[in-house]
């Protein structure tokens, strides 16, 4: 509990202190859009937990020795442990992996697909952080989904909400008895639901996240244009953001004339 609080303070400070330099060019979500995204996150979280539970049931059937060191959550674990797992852990882990680590990774990968490389790298680190093979196998896909949410929305809030739903539902769904005869059917249905929810969320998200619009970035884009140099994908996005911002400022100034 104390370690998660320290992580929230440390990584939250680094993330929030640097977040003012990161913008995205989309419009703010209206209430209806935010509500729809929340419902999709709820369905996505429950589907992910159902998928995880079915996979654990299959492992328990064919390779039960692998579950020896896997954490198991029960509703009678105690209020402090439940609050830690459902509230503190998601916030701390999102600040650490999708906040600080993801942003640093995007800056470190100088490729056309820097965001994708950063998502995969931080998801791998997220899986290793859980400390055993079984949790690694389902933490990596969860890390990819959480990373996509952070990049699409430019915010950690959707990922935190999904992470909380995922951890909280493990106390209920993890204790449900599922017949072995329907495991593969549930796995197929949940995979379809996950893909549908991800597609819908990506369409509703603002996008253009993790764009540096500091003065150094502005000067770099301007210099590259003036000298005829080729812009990197990140600089092209930053330049497009600046163009949109200048157009909006011009329209605002014209409306006051």
mmCIF file of N, CA and C in Angstrom, residues 114-190:
data_model
loop_
_atom_site.group_PDB
_atom_site.id
_atom_site.type_symbol
_atom_site.label_atom_id
_atom_site.label_comp_id
_atom_site.label_asym_id
_atom_site.label_seq_id
_atom_site.Cartn_x
_atom_site.Cartn_y
_atom_site.Cartn_z
ATOM 1 N N UNK A 114 7.074 5.254 -33.951
ATOM 2 C CA UNK A 114 7.621 5.394 -32.599
ATOM 3 C C UNK A 114 6.587 5.074 -31.529
ATOM 4 N N UNK A 115 5.343 5.522 -31.738
ATOM 5 C CA UNK A 115 4.299 5.277 -30.739
ATOM 6 C C UNK A 115 4.019 3.783 -30.594
ATOM 7 N N UNK A 116 3.959 3.064 -31.726
ATOM 8 C CA UNK A 116 3.710 1.619 -31.685
ATOM 9 C C UNK A 116 4.850 0.898 -30.974
ATOM 10 N N UNK A 117 6.086 1.253 -31.298
ATOM 11 C CA UNK A 117 7.248 0.638 -30.634
ATOM 12 C C UNK A 117 7.218 0.910 -29.136
ATOM 13 N N UNK A 118 6.845 2.125 -28.760
ATOM 14 C CA UNK A 118 6.790 2.488 -27.339
ATOM 15 C C UNK A 118 5.712 1.696 -26.618
ATOM 16 N N UNK A 119 4.556 1.516 -27.272
ATOM 17 C CA UNK A 119 3.466 0.743 -26.668
ATOM 18 C C UNK A 119 3.901 -0.698 -26.428
ATOM 19 N N UNK A 120 4.533 -1.310 -27.431
ATOM 20 C CA UNK A 120 4.974 -2.698 -27.302
ATOM 21 C C UNK A 120 6.065 -2.837 -26.244
ATOM 22 N N UNK A 121 6.994 -1.892 -26.211
ATOM 23 C CA UNK A 121 8.087 -1.957 -25.240
ATOM 24 C C UNK A 121 7.572 -1.811 -23.810
ATOM 25 N N UNK A 122 6.710 -0.827 -23.568
ATOM 26 C CA UNK A 122 6.184 -0.621 -22.208
ATOM 27 C C UNK A 122 5.258 -1.764 -21.794
ATOM 28 N N UNK A 123 4.547 -2.369 -22.764
ATOM 29 C CA UNK A 123 3.698 -3.526 -22.446
ATOM 30 C C UNK A 123 4.562 -4.709 -22.019
ATOM 31 N N UNK A 124 5.702 -4.895 -22.699
ATOM 32 C CA UNK A 124 6.630 -5.959 -22.320
ATOM 33 C C UNK A 124 7.174 -5.718 -20.907
ATOM 34 N N UNK A 125 7.550 -4.482 -20.617
ATOM 35 C CA UNK A 125 8.032 -4.133 -19.265
ATOM 36 C C UNK A 125 6.936 -4.340 -18.227
ATOM 37 N N UNK A 126 5.704 -4.015 -18.593
ATOM 38 C CA UNK A 126 4.565 -4.194 -17.696
ATOM 39 C C UNK A 126 4.368 -5.668 -17.380
ATOM 40 N N UNK A 127 4.533 -6.531 -18.389
ATOM 41 C CA UNK A 127 4.421 -7.970 -18.160
ATOM 42 C C UNK A 127 5.525 -8.487 -17.265
ATOM 43 N N UNK A 128 6.765 -8.049 -17.495
ATOM 44 C CA UNK A 128 7.896 -8.476 -16.661
ATOM 45 C C UNK A 128 7.720 -8.019 -15.216
ATOM 46 N N UNK A 129 7.129 -6.851 -15.035
ATOM 47 C CA UNK A 129 6.913 -6.290 -13.694
ATOM 48 C C UNK A 129 6.057 -7.214 -12.824
ATOM 49 N N UNK A 130 5.162 -7.985 -13.431
ATOM 50 C CA UNK A 130 4.272 -8.852 -12.654
ATOM 51 C C UNK A 130 4.960 -10.109 -12.130
ATOM 52 N N UNK A 131 6.130 -10.447 -12.651
ATOM 53 C CA UNK A 131 7.012 -11.393 -11.968
ATOM 54 C C UNK A 131 6.815 -12.874 -12.181
ATOM 55 N N UNK A 132 5.866 -13.301 -13.009
ATOM 56 C CA UNK A 132 5.740 -14.729 -13.295
ATOM 57 C C UNK A 132 5.193 -14.920 -14.701
ATOM 58 N N UNK A 133 5.385 -16.129 -15.226
ATOM 59 C CA UNK A 133 5.065 -16.408 -16.625
ATOM 60 C C UNK A 133 3.578 -16.250 -16.913
ATOM 61 N N UNK A 134 2.733 -16.736 -16.014
ATOM 62 C CA UNK A 134 1.291 -16.705 -16.252
ATOM 63 C C UNK A 134 0.789 -15.266 -16.330
ATOM 64 N N UNK A 135 1.147 -14.452 -15.336
ATOM 65 C CA UNK A 135 0.706 -13.060 -15.347
ATOM 66 C C UNK A 135 1.330 -12.278 -16.495
ATOM 67 N N UNK A 136 2.545 -12.646 -16.880
ATOM 68 C CA UNK A 136 3.192 -11.994 -18.023
ATOM 69 C C UNK A 136 2.354 -12.185 -19.286
ATOM 70 N N UNK A 137 1.810 -13.393 -19.464
ATOM 71 C CA UNK A 137 1.078 -13.719 -20.688
ATOM 72 C C UNK A 137 -0.183 -12.884 -20.867
ATOM 73 N N UNK A 138 -0.858 -12.520 -19.766
ATOM 74 C CA UNK A 138 -2.051 -11.692 -19.944
ATOM 75 C C UNK A 138 -1.819 -10.232 -19.598
ATOM 76 N N UNK A 139 -0.690 -9.911 -18.952
ATOM 77 C CA UNK A 139 -0.379 -8.510 -18.667
ATOM 78 C C UNK A 139 0.133 -7.782 -19.897
ATOM 79 N N UNK A 140 0.851 -8.502 -20.774
ATOM 80 C CA UNK A 140 1.365 -7.869 -21.993
ATOM 81 C C UNK A 140 0.218 -7.410 -22.918
ATOM 82 N N UNK A 141 -0.773 -8.269 -23.233
ATOM 83 C CA UNK A 141 -1.902 -7.775 -24.036
ATOM 84 C C UNK A 141 -2.663 -6.637 -23.354
ATOM 85 N N UNK A 142 -2.828 -6.741 -22.027
ATOM 86 C CA UNK A 142 -3.494 -5.659 -21.297
ATOM 87 C C UNK A 142 -2.669 -4.380 -21.396
ATOM 88 N N UNK A 143 -1.339 -4.503 -21.313
ATOM 89 C CA UNK A 143 -0.472 -3.340 -21.440
ATOM 90 C C UNK A 143 -0.560 -2.695 -22.812
ATOM 91 N N UNK A 144 -0.714 -3.516 -23.858
ATOM 92 C CA UNK A 144 -0.869 -2.978 -25.208
ATOM 93 C C UNK A 144 -2.164 -2.181 -25.321
ATOM 94 N N UNK A 145 -3.245 -2.738 -24.786
ATOM 95 C CA UNK A 145 -4.542 -2.042 -24.828
ATOM 96 C C UNK A 145 -4.486 -0.738 -24.029
ATOM 97 N N UNK A 146 -3.894 -0.776 -22.841
ATOM 98 C CA UNK A 146 -3.783 0.425 -22.017
ATOM 99 C C UNK A 146 -2.894 1.469 -22.688
ATOM 100 N N UNK A 147 -1.830 1.006 -23.357
ATOM 101 C CA UNK A 147 -0.969 1.936 -24.075
ATOM 102 C C UNK A 147 -1.689 2.599 -25.235
ATOM 103 N N UNK A 148 -2.487 1.820 -25.962
ATOM 104 C CA UNK A 148 -3.274 2.386 -27.056
ATOM 105 C C UNK A 148 -4.239 3.448 -26.550
ATOM 106 N N UNK A 149 -4.872 3.193 -25.429
ATOM 107 C CA UNK A 149 -5.797 4.171 -24.851
ATOM 108 C C UNK A 149 -5.075 5.471 -24.516
ATOM 109 N N UNK A 150 -3.867 5.356 -23.956
ATOM 110 C CA UNK A 150 -3.097 6.552 -23.586
ATOM 111 C C UNK A 150 -2.714 7.352 -24.818
ATOM 112 N N UNK A 151 -2.294 6.661 -25.889
ATOM 113 C CA UNK A 151 -1.878 7.362 -27.105
ATOM 114 C C UNK A 151 -3.079 7.954 -27.836
ATOM 115 N N UNK A 152 -4.161 7.191 -27.922
ATOM 116 C CA UNK A 152 -5.343 7.687 -28.629
ATOM 117 C C UNK A 152 -5.963 8.902 -27.945
ATOM 118 N N UNK A 153 -6.051 8.860 -26.625
ATOM 119 C CA UNK A 153 -6.767 9.907 -25.892
ATOM 120 C C UNK A 153 -5.861 11.046 -25.432
ATOM 121 N N UNK A 154 -4.537 10.780 -25.326
ATOM 122 C CA UNK A 154 -3.646 11.794 -24.785
ATOM 123 C C UNK A 154 -3.830 11.996 -23.300
ATOM 124 N N UNK A 155 -4.442 11.024 -22.635
ATOM 125 C CA UNK A 155 -4.724 11.120 -21.205
ATOM 126 C C UNK A 155 -4.572 9.742 -20.560
ATOM 127 N N UNK A 156 -4.270 9.746 -19.259
ATOM 128 C CA UNK A 156 -4.176 8.493 -18.512
ATOM 129 C C UNK A 156 -5.508 8.078 -17.904
ATOM 130 N N UNK A 157 -6.487 8.956 -17.931
ATOM 131 C CA UNK A 157 -7.756 8.686 -17.251
ATOM 132 C C UNK A 157 -8.476 7.462 -17.828
ATOM 133 N N UNK A 158 -8.612 7.325 -19.177
ATOM 134 C CA UNK A 158 -9.274 6.111 -19.692
ATOM 135 C C UNK A 158 -8.553 4.837 -19.273
ATOM 136 N N UNK A 159 -7.212 4.857 -19.315
ATOM 137 C CA UNK A 159 -6.451 3.684 -18.904
ATOM 138 C C UNK A 159 -6.620 3.376 -17.427
ATOM 139 N N UNK A 160 -6.663 4.404 -16.601
ATOM 140 C CA UNK A 160 -6.871 4.191 -15.164
ATOM 141 C C UNK A 160 -8.239 3.585 -14.899
ATOM 142 N N UNK A 161 -9.254 4.094 -15.593
ATOM 143 C CA UNK A 161 -10.610 3.567 -15.414
ATOM 144 C C UNK A 161 -10.670 2.097 -15.836
ATOM 145 N N UNK A 162 -10.102 1.794 -17.015
ATOM 146 C CA UNK A 162 -10.095 0.401 -17.485
ATOM 147 C C UNK A 162 -9.316 -0.492 -16.532
ATOM 148 N N UNK A 163 -8.176 -0.017 -16.060
ATOM 149 C CA UNK A 163 -7.343 -0.798 -15.133
ATOM 150 C C UNK A 163 -8.098 -1.077 -13.829
ATOM 151 N N UNK A 164 -8.824 -0.084 -13.333
ATOM 152 C CA UNK A 164 -9.617 -0.271 -12.112
ATOM 153 C C UNK A 164 -10.731 -1.287 -12.338
ATOM 154 N N UNK A 165 -11.421 -1.175 -13.478
ATOM 155 C CA UNK A 165 -12.491 -2.124 -13.794
ATOM 156 C C UNK A 165 -11.932 -3.538 -13.903
ATOM 157 N N UNK A 166 -10.788 -3.659 -14.554
ATOM 158 C CA UNK A 166 -10.156 -4.962 -14.737
ATOM 159 C C UNK A 166 -9.793 -5.598 -13.404
ATOM 160 N N UNK A 167 -9.159 -4.816 -12.526
ATOM 161 C CA UNK A 167 -8.752 -5.356 -11.220
ATOM 162 C C UNK A 167 -9.947 -5.627 -10.312
ATOM 163 N N UNK A 168 -10.926 -4.730 -10.326
ATOM 164 C CA UNK A 168 -12.093 -4.908 -9.461
ATOM 165 C C UNK A 168 -12.924 -6.121 -9.891
ATOM 166 N N UNK A 169 -13.074 -6.308 -11.201
ATOM 167 C CA UNK A 169 -13.884 -7.426 -11.687
ATOM 168 C C UNK A 169 -13.230 -8.776 -11.418
ATOM 169 N N UNK A 170 -11.914 -8.778 -11.153
ATOM 170 C CA UNK A 170 -11.237 -10.052 -10.870
ATOM 171 C C UNK A 170 -11.754 -10.679 -9.581
ATOM 172 N N UNK A 171 -12.256 -9.865 -8.645
ATOM 173 C CA UNK A 171 -12.788 -10.398 -7.393
ATOM 174 C C UNK A 171 -14.106 -11.132 -7.611
ATOM 175 N N UNK A 172 -14.856 -10.724 -8.639
ATOM 176 C CA UNK A 172 -16.166 -11.332 -8.900
ATOM 177 C C UNK A 172 -16.054 -12.414 -9.971
ATOM 178 N N UNK A 173 -15.514 -12.029 -11.129
ATOM 179 C CA UNK A 173 -15.449 -12.965 -12.255
ATOM 180 C C UNK A 173 -14.480 -14.106 -11.970
ATOM 181 N N UNK A 174 -13.404 -13.807 -11.235
ATOM 182 C CA UNK A 174 -12.416 -14.840 -10.947
ATOM 183 C C UNK A 174 -12.950 -15.982 -10.106
ATOM 184 N N UNK A 175 -14.045 -15.742 -9.380
ATOM 185 C CA UNK A 175 -14.611 -16.787 -8.517
ATOM 186 C C UNK A 175 -15.782 -17.521 -9.164
ATOM 187 N N UNK A 176 -16.142 -17.149 -10.393
ATOM 188 C CA UNK A 176 -17.258 -17.795 -11.077
ATOM 189 C C UNK A 176 -16.824 -19.152 -11.625
ATOM 190 N N UNK A 177 -17.646 -20.160 -11.396
ATOM 191 C CA UNK A 177 -17.363 -21.494 -11.928
ATOM 192 C C UNK A 177 -17.784 -21.545 -13.395
ATOM 193 N N UNK A 178 -16.833 -21.808 -14.277
ATOM 194 C CA UNK A 178 -17.102 -21.867 -15.716
ATOM 195 C C UNK A 178 -16.889 -23.297 -16.203
ATOM 196 N N UNK A 179 -17.875 -23.819 -16.885
ATOM 197 C CA UNK A 179 -17.786 -25.186 -17.397
ATOM 198 C C UNK A 179 -16.702 -25.292 -18.459
ATOM 199 N N UNK A 180 -15.854 -26.304 -18.395
ATOM 200 C CA UNK A 180 -14.782 -26.470 -19.396
ATOM 201 C C UNK A 180 -15.307 -26.575 -20.822
ATOM 202 N N UNK A 181 -16.544 -27.022 -20.986
ATOM 203 C CA UNK A 181 -17.089 -27.210 -22.331
ATOM 204 C C UNK A 181 -17.366 -25.890 -23.046
ATOM 205 N N UNK A 182 -17.494 -24.790 -22.295
ATOM 206 C CA UNK A 182 -17.810 -23.503 -22.929
ATOM 207 C C UNK A 182 -16.651 -22.513 -22.856
ATOM 208 N N UNK A 183 -15.490 -22.954 -22.371
ATOM 209 C CA UNK A 183 -14.353 -22.049 -22.234
ATOM 210 C C UNK A 183 -13.944 -21.428 -23.566
ATOM 211 N N UNK A 184 -13.793 -22.279 -24.603
ATOM 212 C CA UNK A 184 -13.345 -21.770 -25.888
ATOM 213 C C UNK A 184 -14.386 -20.849 -26.515
ATOM 214 N N UNK A 185 -15.661 -21.122 -26.283
ATOM 215 C CA UNK A 185 -16.709 -20.241 -26.793
ATOM 216 C C UNK A 185 -16.645 -18.868 -26.152
ATOM 217 N N UNK A 186 -16.433 -18.834 -24.834
ATOM 218 C CA UNK A 186 -16.326 -17.556 -24.125
ATOM 219 C C UNK A 186 -15.086 -16.800 -24.588
ATOM 220 N N UNK A 187 -13.981 -17.520 -24.803
ATOM 221 C CA UNK A 187 -12.750 -16.878 -25.284
ATOM 222 C C UNK A 187 -12.993 -16.216 -26.639
ATOM 223 N N UNK A 188 -13.689 -16.912 -27.533
ATOM 224 C CA UNK A 188 -13.976 -16.342 -28.849
ATOM 225 C C UNK A 188 -14.858 -15.106 -28.770
ATOM 226 N N UNK A 189 -15.910 -15.169 -27.949
ATOM 227 C CA UNK A 189 -16.838 -14.041 -27.815
ATOM 228 C C UNK A 189 -16.140 -12.833 -27.199
ATOM 229 N N UNK A 190 -15.349 -13.072 -26.158
ATOM 230 C CA UNK A 190 -14.663 -11.951 -25.501
ATOM 231 C C UNK A 190 -13.635 -11.310 -26.426
#
